[in-house]
Amino acid sequence: MIIYFSATGNTKYCAEFISRRTNDPHTLSINDMMKDGVREIDCANQKRLGIFVPVYDWDMSYAVAEFLRGVTFRNVPNDCYIYGIFTCGSASGISCETLKSILAEKALNLSASFAVAMPDNYVLLFPQKSDDAKRAMLERADIELQEVVNDIEAGNHVFRRKGRNLPGFMMFIIRKFFIPSQRKVKGFTVNDSCIGCGLCAKSCPMNIIVMKDNRPSWTEDKCACCLACLHRCPKRAINRGKSAKNGRYLNPNVSL
Ligand SMILES: Cc1cc2nc3c(=O)[nH]c(=O)nc-3n(C[C@H](O)[C@H](O)[C@H](O)COP(=O)(O)O)c2cc1C
Ligand code: SF4
Ligand code: SF4
């Protein structure tokens, strides 16, 4: 079984790739489970459980970490091979340690974890890479993913990361100040090109966007900062931070 969270498609692409190549057809979207308030996942007869999550702020997505903390994995076989896959622009940080500790609270062990570098979707501060650079990254990711398939099929207990970790005090500052500011929704703006299609509200895993008079309105400071609303808007009408000049990204090889 594979469960995955994805806002702009990279992690969904990895989930589909690994599902196909390891003959593991049972995939569930964490975005949908978050939206629907799912609290239990039945893992009966699953020889593997893959947990696929994007890296935010040198750690796994905090909203997905919260979801995983609150969910009960039922009927996990004793010999189930549980692995994490973290997609990132360049650095996976402490994602593996966080997933290990979430599973340990449930008396489950992480057997392996992998990091895959893919185009970075964080446009609030940084500009998008050129199209050629993004294409080259996606081609490299396929090679890395095949190596991951080989490790999974061999049942290897390996923990592969990307990039350097931040010093502890920097992680402290990120947790204490940066993440709470990311949860706030007051930075979102909507310009006049909005056509009222409602896709932003539909794609928000936290259910914090409602349509009012055919325009999106953010309701609670519970943002996952996944940027699904911003990148998936067909009119590029939503902005936050420096996104208006930094471009947009959607993985070209999956449907969202
Ligand atoms: C809020 C936020 C923070 C991010 N932080 C990091 C990071 O610390 N390190 C990194 O390499 N990539 C970072 N990224 C880039 C994403 O991890 C990367 O683009 C990921 O593949 C997106 O997955 P998705 O397309 O499945 O949503 C960040 C993206 C967002 C939105
Ligand atoms: S997705 Fe874009 S165009 Fe559609 S309602 Fe939201 S802001 Fe408007
Ligand atoms: S408001 Fe936008 S960025 Fe925040 S959780 Fe919802 S879709 Fe993600």
GROMACS .gro file of C-alpha atoms and ligand atoms in nm:
model
  303
    1MET     CA    1   0.000   0.000   0.000
    2ILE     CA    2   0.114   0.351  -0.079
    3ILE     CA    3  -0.017   0.670   0.082
    4TYR     CA    4   0.097   1.004  -0.055
    5PHE     CA    5   0.049   1.378  -0.015
    6SER     CA    6   0.106   1.603  -0.314
    7ALA     CA    7   0.021   1.964  -0.394
    8THR     CA    8   0.196   2.020  -0.726
    9GLY     CA    9   0.234   1.661  -0.846
   10ASN     CA   10   0.596   1.562  -0.772
   11THR     CA   11   0.510   1.327  -0.487
   12LYS     CA   12   0.209   1.188  -0.673
   13TYR     CA   13   0.439   1.115  -0.966
   14CYS     CA   14   0.676   0.923  -0.734
   15ALA     CA   15   0.383   0.730  -0.583
   16GLU     CA   16   0.257   0.630  -0.928
   17PHE     CA   17   0.608   0.534  -1.045
   18ILE     CA   18   0.680   0.315  -0.740
   19SER     CA   19   0.327   0.169  -0.743
   20ARG     CA   20   0.374   0.056  -1.105
   21ARG     CA   21   0.727  -0.074  -1.074
   22THR     CA   22   0.679  -0.260  -0.745
   23ASN     CA   23   0.337  -0.403  -0.839
   24ASP     CA   24   0.171  -0.231  -0.546
   25PRO     CA   25  -0.155  -0.098  -0.694
   26HIS     CA   26  -0.323   0.011  -0.368
   27THR     CA   27  -0.260   0.389  -0.347
   28LEU     CA   28  -0.442   0.641  -0.129
   29SER     CA   29  -0.419   1.019  -0.142
   30ILE     CA   30  -0.342   1.178   0.195
   31ASN     CA   31  -0.484   1.506   0.056
   32ASP     CA   32  -0.823   1.333   0.015
   33MET     CA   33  -0.797   1.164   0.355
   34MET     CA   34  -0.718   1.500   0.521
   35LYS     CA   35  -1.010   1.664   0.342
   36ASP     CA   36  -1.246   1.382   0.439
   37GLY     CA   37  -1.130   1.362   0.802
   38VAL     CA   38  -1.012   0.998   0.774
   39ARG     CA   39  -0.875   0.868   1.110
   40GLU     CA   40  -0.796   0.502   1.032
   41ILE     CA   41  -0.606   0.319   0.759
   42ASP     CA   42  -0.648  -0.057   0.727
   43CYS     CA   43  -0.317  -0.222   0.635
   44ALA     CA   44  -0.436  -0.585   0.654
   45ASN     CA   45  -0.229  -0.819   0.432
   46GLN     CA   46  -0.001  -0.538   0.311
   47LYS     CA   47   0.357  -0.659   0.277
   48ARG     CA   48   0.470  -0.296   0.229
   49LEU     CA   49   0.350   0.045   0.344
   50GLY     CA   50   0.500   0.343   0.156
   51ILE     CA   51   0.451   0.692   0.299
   52PHE     CA   52   0.526   0.964   0.040
   53VAL     CA   53   0.555   1.324   0.163
   54PRO     CA   54   0.706   1.652   0.035
   55VAL     CA   55   0.974   1.828   0.240
   56TYR     CA   56   0.881   2.170   0.380
   57ASP     CA   57   1.128   2.379   0.579
   58TRP     CA   58   1.394   2.102   0.613
   59ASP     CA   59   1.140   1.859   0.755
   60MET     CA   60   0.842   1.661   0.626
   61SER     CA   61   0.528   1.871   0.571
   62TYR     CA   62   0.404   1.972   0.918
   63ALA     CA   63   0.038   1.927   0.820
   64VAL     CA   64   0.105   1.573   0.695
   65ALA     CA   65   0.303   1.499   1.012
   66GLU     CA   66  -0.001   1.609   1.215
   67PHE     CA   67  -0.230   1.394   1.003
   68LEU     CA   68  -0.005   1.090   1.048
   69ARG     CA   69   0.016   1.147   1.425
   70GLY     CA   70  -0.363   1.144   1.447
   71VAL     CA   71  -0.427   0.843   1.225
   72THR     CA   72  -0.444   0.478   1.339
   73PHE     CA   73  -0.283   0.219   1.114
   74ARG     CA   74  -0.491  -0.097   1.171
   75ASN     CA   75  -0.380  -0.458   1.115
   76VAL     CA   76  -0.020  -0.381   1.012
   77PRO     CA   77   0.148  -0.721   0.959
   78ASN     CA   78   0.454  -0.775   1.184
   79ASP     CA   79   0.683  -0.815   0.883
   80CYS     CA   80   0.541  -0.518   0.690
   81TYR     CA   81   0.824  -0.319   0.521
   82ILE     CA   82   0.743   0.045   0.602
   83TYR     CA   83   0.931   0.303   0.398
   84GLY     CA   84   0.920   0.680   0.356
   85ILE     CA   85   0.982   0.875   0.036
   86PHE     CA   86   1.049   1.247   0.066
   87THR     CA   87   1.044   1.469  -0.240
   88CYS     CA   88   1.241   1.791  -0.211
   89GLY     CA   89   1.408   2.063  -0.415
   90SER     CA   90   1.752   1.981  -0.276
   91ALA     CA   91   1.751   1.895   0.097
   92SER     CA   92   1.540   1.643   0.287
   93GLY     CA   93   1.647   1.771   0.632
   94ILE     CA   94   1.508   1.578   0.930
   95SER     CA   95   1.207   1.427   0.745
   96CYS     CA   96   1.326   1.072   0.810
   97GLU     CA   97   1.373   1.133   1.185
   98THR     CA   98   1.025   1.288   1.211
   99LEU     CA   99   0.859   0.994   1.035
  100LYS     CA  100   1.055   0.748   1.250
  101SER     CA  101   0.932   0.917   1.569
  102ILE     CA  102   0.568   0.934   1.448
  103LEU     CA  103   0.576   0.560   1.373
  104ALA     CA  104   0.754   0.480   1.701
  105GLU     CA  105   0.462   0.643   1.891
  106LYS     CA  106   0.245   0.378   1.721
  107ALA     CA  107   0.491   0.093   1.796
  108LEU     CA  108   0.579   0.073   1.426
  109ASN     CA  109   0.931   0.073   1.276
  110LEU     CA  110   1.051   0.260   0.972
  111SER     CA  111   1.240   0.005   0.756
  112ALA     CA  112   1.385   0.249   0.503
  113SER     CA  113   1.360   0.600   0.369
  114PHE     CA  114   1.458   0.777   0.049
  115ALA     CA  115   1.484   1.135  -0.076
  116VAL     CA  116   1.417   1.233  -0.437
  117ALA     CA  117   1.513   1.575  -0.575
  118MET     CA  118   1.248   1.730  -0.799
  119PRO     CA  119   1.166   2.086  -0.908
  120ASP     CA  120   1.109   2.317  -0.611
  121ASN     CA  121   0.758   2.466  -0.586
  122TYR     CA  122   0.838   2.721  -0.310
  123VAL     CA  123   0.769   3.039  -0.506
  124LEU     CA  124   0.690   3.258  -0.205
  125LEU     CA  125   1.058   3.358  -0.191
  126PHE     CA  126   1.248   3.194  -0.476
  127PRO     CA  127   1.204   3.207  -0.856
  128GLN     CA  128   1.138   2.893  -1.057
  129LYS     CA  129   1.431   2.731  -1.239
  130SER     CA  130   1.432   2.740  -1.622
  131ASP     CA  131   1.214   2.487  -1.807
  132ASP     CA  132   1.527   2.304  -1.926
  133ALA     CA  133   1.664   2.276  -1.574
  134LYS     CA  134   1.330   2.142  -1.447
  135ARG     CA  135   1.312   1.888  -1.732
  136ALA     CA  136   1.665   1.768  -1.652
  137MET     CA  137   1.573   1.732  -1.283
  138LEU     CA  138   1.268   1.522  -1.368
  139GLU     CA  139   1.479   1.295  -1.591
  140ARG     CA  140   1.732   1.249  -1.310
  141ALA     CA  141   1.447   1.175  -1.067
  142ASP     CA  142   1.340   0.878  -1.282
  143ILE     CA  143   1.687   0.728  -1.246
  144GLU     CA  144   1.682   0.783  -0.869
  145LEU     CA  145   1.334   0.633  -0.845
  146GLN     CA  146   1.446   0.316  -1.023
  147GLU     CA  147   1.726   0.282  -0.763
  148VAL     CA  148   1.460   0.322  -0.492
  149VAL     CA  149   1.254   0.045  -0.657
  150ASN     CA  150   1.560  -0.182  -0.646
  151ASP     CA  151   1.609  -0.113  -0.273
  152ILE     CA  152   1.240  -0.168  -0.195
  153GLU     CA  153   1.224  -0.494  -0.387
  154ALA     CA  154   1.539  -0.619  -0.215
  155GLY     CA  155   1.387  -0.521   0.123
  156ASN     CA  156   1.696  -0.314   0.204
  157HIS     CA  157   1.706  -0.129   0.534
  158VAL     CA  158   1.867   0.195   0.415
  159PHE     CA  159   1.812   0.560   0.503
  160ARG     CA  160   1.909   0.785   0.215
  161ARG     CA  161   1.888   1.160   0.252
  162LYS     CA  162   1.964   1.465   0.039
  163GLY     CA  163   2.162   1.778   0.123
  164ARG     CA  164   2.276   1.909   0.458
  165ASN     CA  165   2.069   1.942   0.775
  166LEU     CA  166   2.029   2.283   0.937
  167PRO     CA  167   2.187   2.337   1.280
  168GLY     CA  168   1.951   2.270   1.572
  169PHE     CA  169   1.904   2.639   1.661
  170MET     CA  170   1.791   2.715   1.302
  171MET     CA  171   1.533   2.434   1.322
  172PHE     CA  172   1.420   2.581   1.654
  173ILE     CA  173   1.367   2.922   1.491
  174ILE     CA  174   1.184   2.765   1.195
  175ARG     CA  175   0.949   2.575   1.428
  176LYS     CA  176   0.892   2.863   1.667
  177PHE     CA  177   0.849   3.152   1.421
  178PHE     CA  178   0.852   3.052   1.055
  179ILE     CA  179   0.595   2.768   1.056
  180PRO     CA  180   0.340   2.960   1.268
  181SER     CA  181   0.367   3.244   1.014
  182GLN     CA  182   0.316   3.000   0.725
  183ARG     CA  183  -0.006   2.876   0.886
  184LYS     CA  184  -0.154   3.225   0.868
  185VAL     CA  185  -0.369   3.302   0.564
  186LYS     CA  186  -0.365   3.680   0.563
  187GLY     CA  187  -0.088   3.689   0.299
  188PHE     CA  188  -0.304   3.541   0.021
  189THR     CA  189  -0.440   3.780  -0.243
  190VAL     CA  190  -0.671   3.719  -0.541
  191ASN     CA  191  -0.651   3.938  -0.849
  192ASP     CA  192  -0.918   4.029  -1.107
  193SER     CA  193  -0.838   3.741  -1.342
  194CYS     CA  194  -1.023   3.500  -1.107
  195ILE     CA  195  -1.310   3.330  -1.296
  196GLY     CA  196  -1.474   3.180  -0.986
  197CYS     CA  197  -1.410   2.817  -1.093
  198GLY     CA  198  -1.365   2.700  -0.731
  199LEU     CA  199  -1.061   2.482  -0.807
  200CYS     CA  200  -0.861   2.646  -0.528
  201ALA     CA  201  -1.126   2.555  -0.268
  202LYS     CA  202  -1.150   2.202  -0.406
  203SER     CA  203  -0.774   2.149  -0.395
  204CYS     CA  204  -0.720   2.277  -0.040
  205PRO     CA  205  -0.643   1.974   0.183
  206MET     CA  206  -0.717   2.177   0.497
  207ASN     CA  207  -1.065   2.284   0.380
  208ILE     CA  208  -0.990   2.646   0.466
  209ILE     CA  209  -1.097   2.806   0.136
  210VAL     CA  210  -1.465   2.883   0.073
  211MET     CA  211  -1.617   3.053  -0.230
  212LYS     CA  212  -1.796   3.381  -0.153
  213ASP     CA  213  -1.954   3.577  -0.439
  214ASN     CA  214  -1.754   3.360  -0.682
  215ARG     CA  215  -1.421   3.443  -0.521
  216PRO     CA  216  -1.209   3.241  -0.280
  217SER     CA  217  -1.194   3.345   0.082
  218TRP     CA  218  -0.960   3.195   0.343
  219THR     CA  219  -1.133   3.103   0.668
  220GLU     CA  220  -0.878   2.985   0.927
  221ASP     CA  221  -0.508   3.017   1.011
  222LYS     CA  222  -0.450   2.647   0.946
  223CYS     CA  223  -0.264   2.668   0.617
  224ALA     CA  224  -0.041   2.372   0.529
  225CYS     CA  225   0.155   2.607   0.300
  226CYS     CA  226   0.133   2.334   0.036
  227LEU     CA  227   0.064   2.598  -0.233
  228ALA     CA  228  -0.187   2.374  -0.416
  229CYS     CA  229  -0.435   2.664  -0.441
  230LEU     CA  230  -0.173   2.899  -0.579
  231HIS     CA  231  -0.009   2.668  -0.836
  232ARG     CA  232  -0.329   2.495  -0.954
  233CYS     CA  233  -0.527   2.813  -1.020
  234PRO     CA  234  -0.578   2.815  -1.399
  235LYS     CA  235  -0.564   3.195  -1.407
  236ARG     CA  236  -0.265   3.248  -1.174
  237ALA     CA  237  -0.501   3.471  -0.978
  238ILE     CA  238  -0.376   3.371  -0.630
  239ASN     CA  239  -0.057   3.518  -0.491
  240ARG     CA  240   0.137   3.522  -0.168
  241GLY     CA  241   0.482   3.660  -0.084
  242LYS     CA  242   0.684   3.711  -0.403
  243SER     CA  243   0.492   3.450  -0.607
  244ALA     CA  244   0.365   3.697  -0.868
  245LYS     CA  245   0.715   3.733  -1.012
  246ASN     CA  246   0.849   3.388  -0.926
  247GLY     CA  247   0.638   3.175  -1.164
  248ARG     CA  248   0.434   2.861  -1.118
  249TYR     CA  249   0.500   2.486  -1.114
  250LEU     CA  250   0.296   2.174  -1.176
  251ASN     CA  251   0.461   1.839  -1.245
  252PRO     CA  252   0.394   1.786  -1.619
  253ASN     CA  253   0.370   1.405  -1.594
  254VAL     CA  254   0.068   1.359  -1.364
  255SER     CA  255  -0.291   1.470  -1.361
  256LEU     CA  256  -0.404   1.660  -1.053
  257LIG     C1  257   0.646   2.554   0.220
  257LIG     C2  258   0.748   2.482   0.141
  257LIG     C3  259   0.873   2.456   0.196
  257LIG     C4  260   0.969   2.384   0.124
  257LIG     N1  261   1.086   2.356   0.187
  257LIG     C5  262   1.179   2.281   0.122
  257LIG     C6  263   1.300   2.244   0.188
  257LIG     O1  264   1.323   2.273   0.306
  257LIG     N2  265   1.393   2.174   0.117
  257LIG     C7  266   1.373   2.139  -0.014
  257LIG     O2  267   1.463   2.079  -0.073
  257LIG     N3  268   1.256   2.167  -0.079
  257LIG     C8  269   1.158   2.237  -0.013
  257LIG     N4  270   1.039   2.266  -0.076
  257LIG     C9  271   1.015   2.213  -0.213
  257LIG    C10  272   0.926   2.087  -0.214
  257LIG     O3  273   0.970   1.994  -0.118
  257LIG    C11  274   0.926   2.016  -0.350
  257LIG     O4  275   0.901   2.103  -0.456
  257LIG    C12  276   0.827   1.898  -0.349
  257LIG     O5  277   0.867   1.804  -0.446
  257LIG    C13  278   0.683   1.939  -0.376
  257LIG     O6  279   0.601   1.824  -0.377
  257LIG     P1  280   0.460   1.816  -0.451
  257LIG     O7  281   0.482   1.859  -0.597
  257LIG     O8  282   0.423   1.672  -0.444
  257LIG     O9  283   0.366   1.904  -0.380
  257LIG    C14  284   0.941   2.338  -0.008
  257LIG    C15  285   0.816   2.365  -0.065
  257LIG    C16  286   0.720   2.435   0.010
  257LIG    C17  287   0.584   2.460  -0.052
  258SF4     S1  288  -0.878   2.857  -0.883
  258SF4    FE1  289  -0.822   3.066  -0.944
  258SF4     S2  290  -0.974   3.122  -1.094
  258SF4    FE2  291  -1.056   2.945  -0.986
  258SF4     S3  292  -1.178   3.038  -0.818
  258SF4    FE3  293  -0.974   2.998  -0.736
  258SF4     S4  294  -0.867   3.193  -0.765
  258SF4    FE4  295  -1.047   3.201  -0.897
  259SF4     S1  296  -0.480   2.753   0.161
  259SF4    FE1  297  -0.364   2.692  -0.020
  259SF4     S2  298  -0.156   2.667   0.058
  259SF4    FE2  299  -0.292   2.668   0.238
  259SF4     S3  300  -0.341   2.452   0.276
  259SF4    FE3  301  -0.501   2.532   0.144
  259SF4     S4  302  -0.431   2.483  -0.065
  259SF4    FE4  303  -0.254   2.462   0.070
   0.00000   0.00000   0.00000
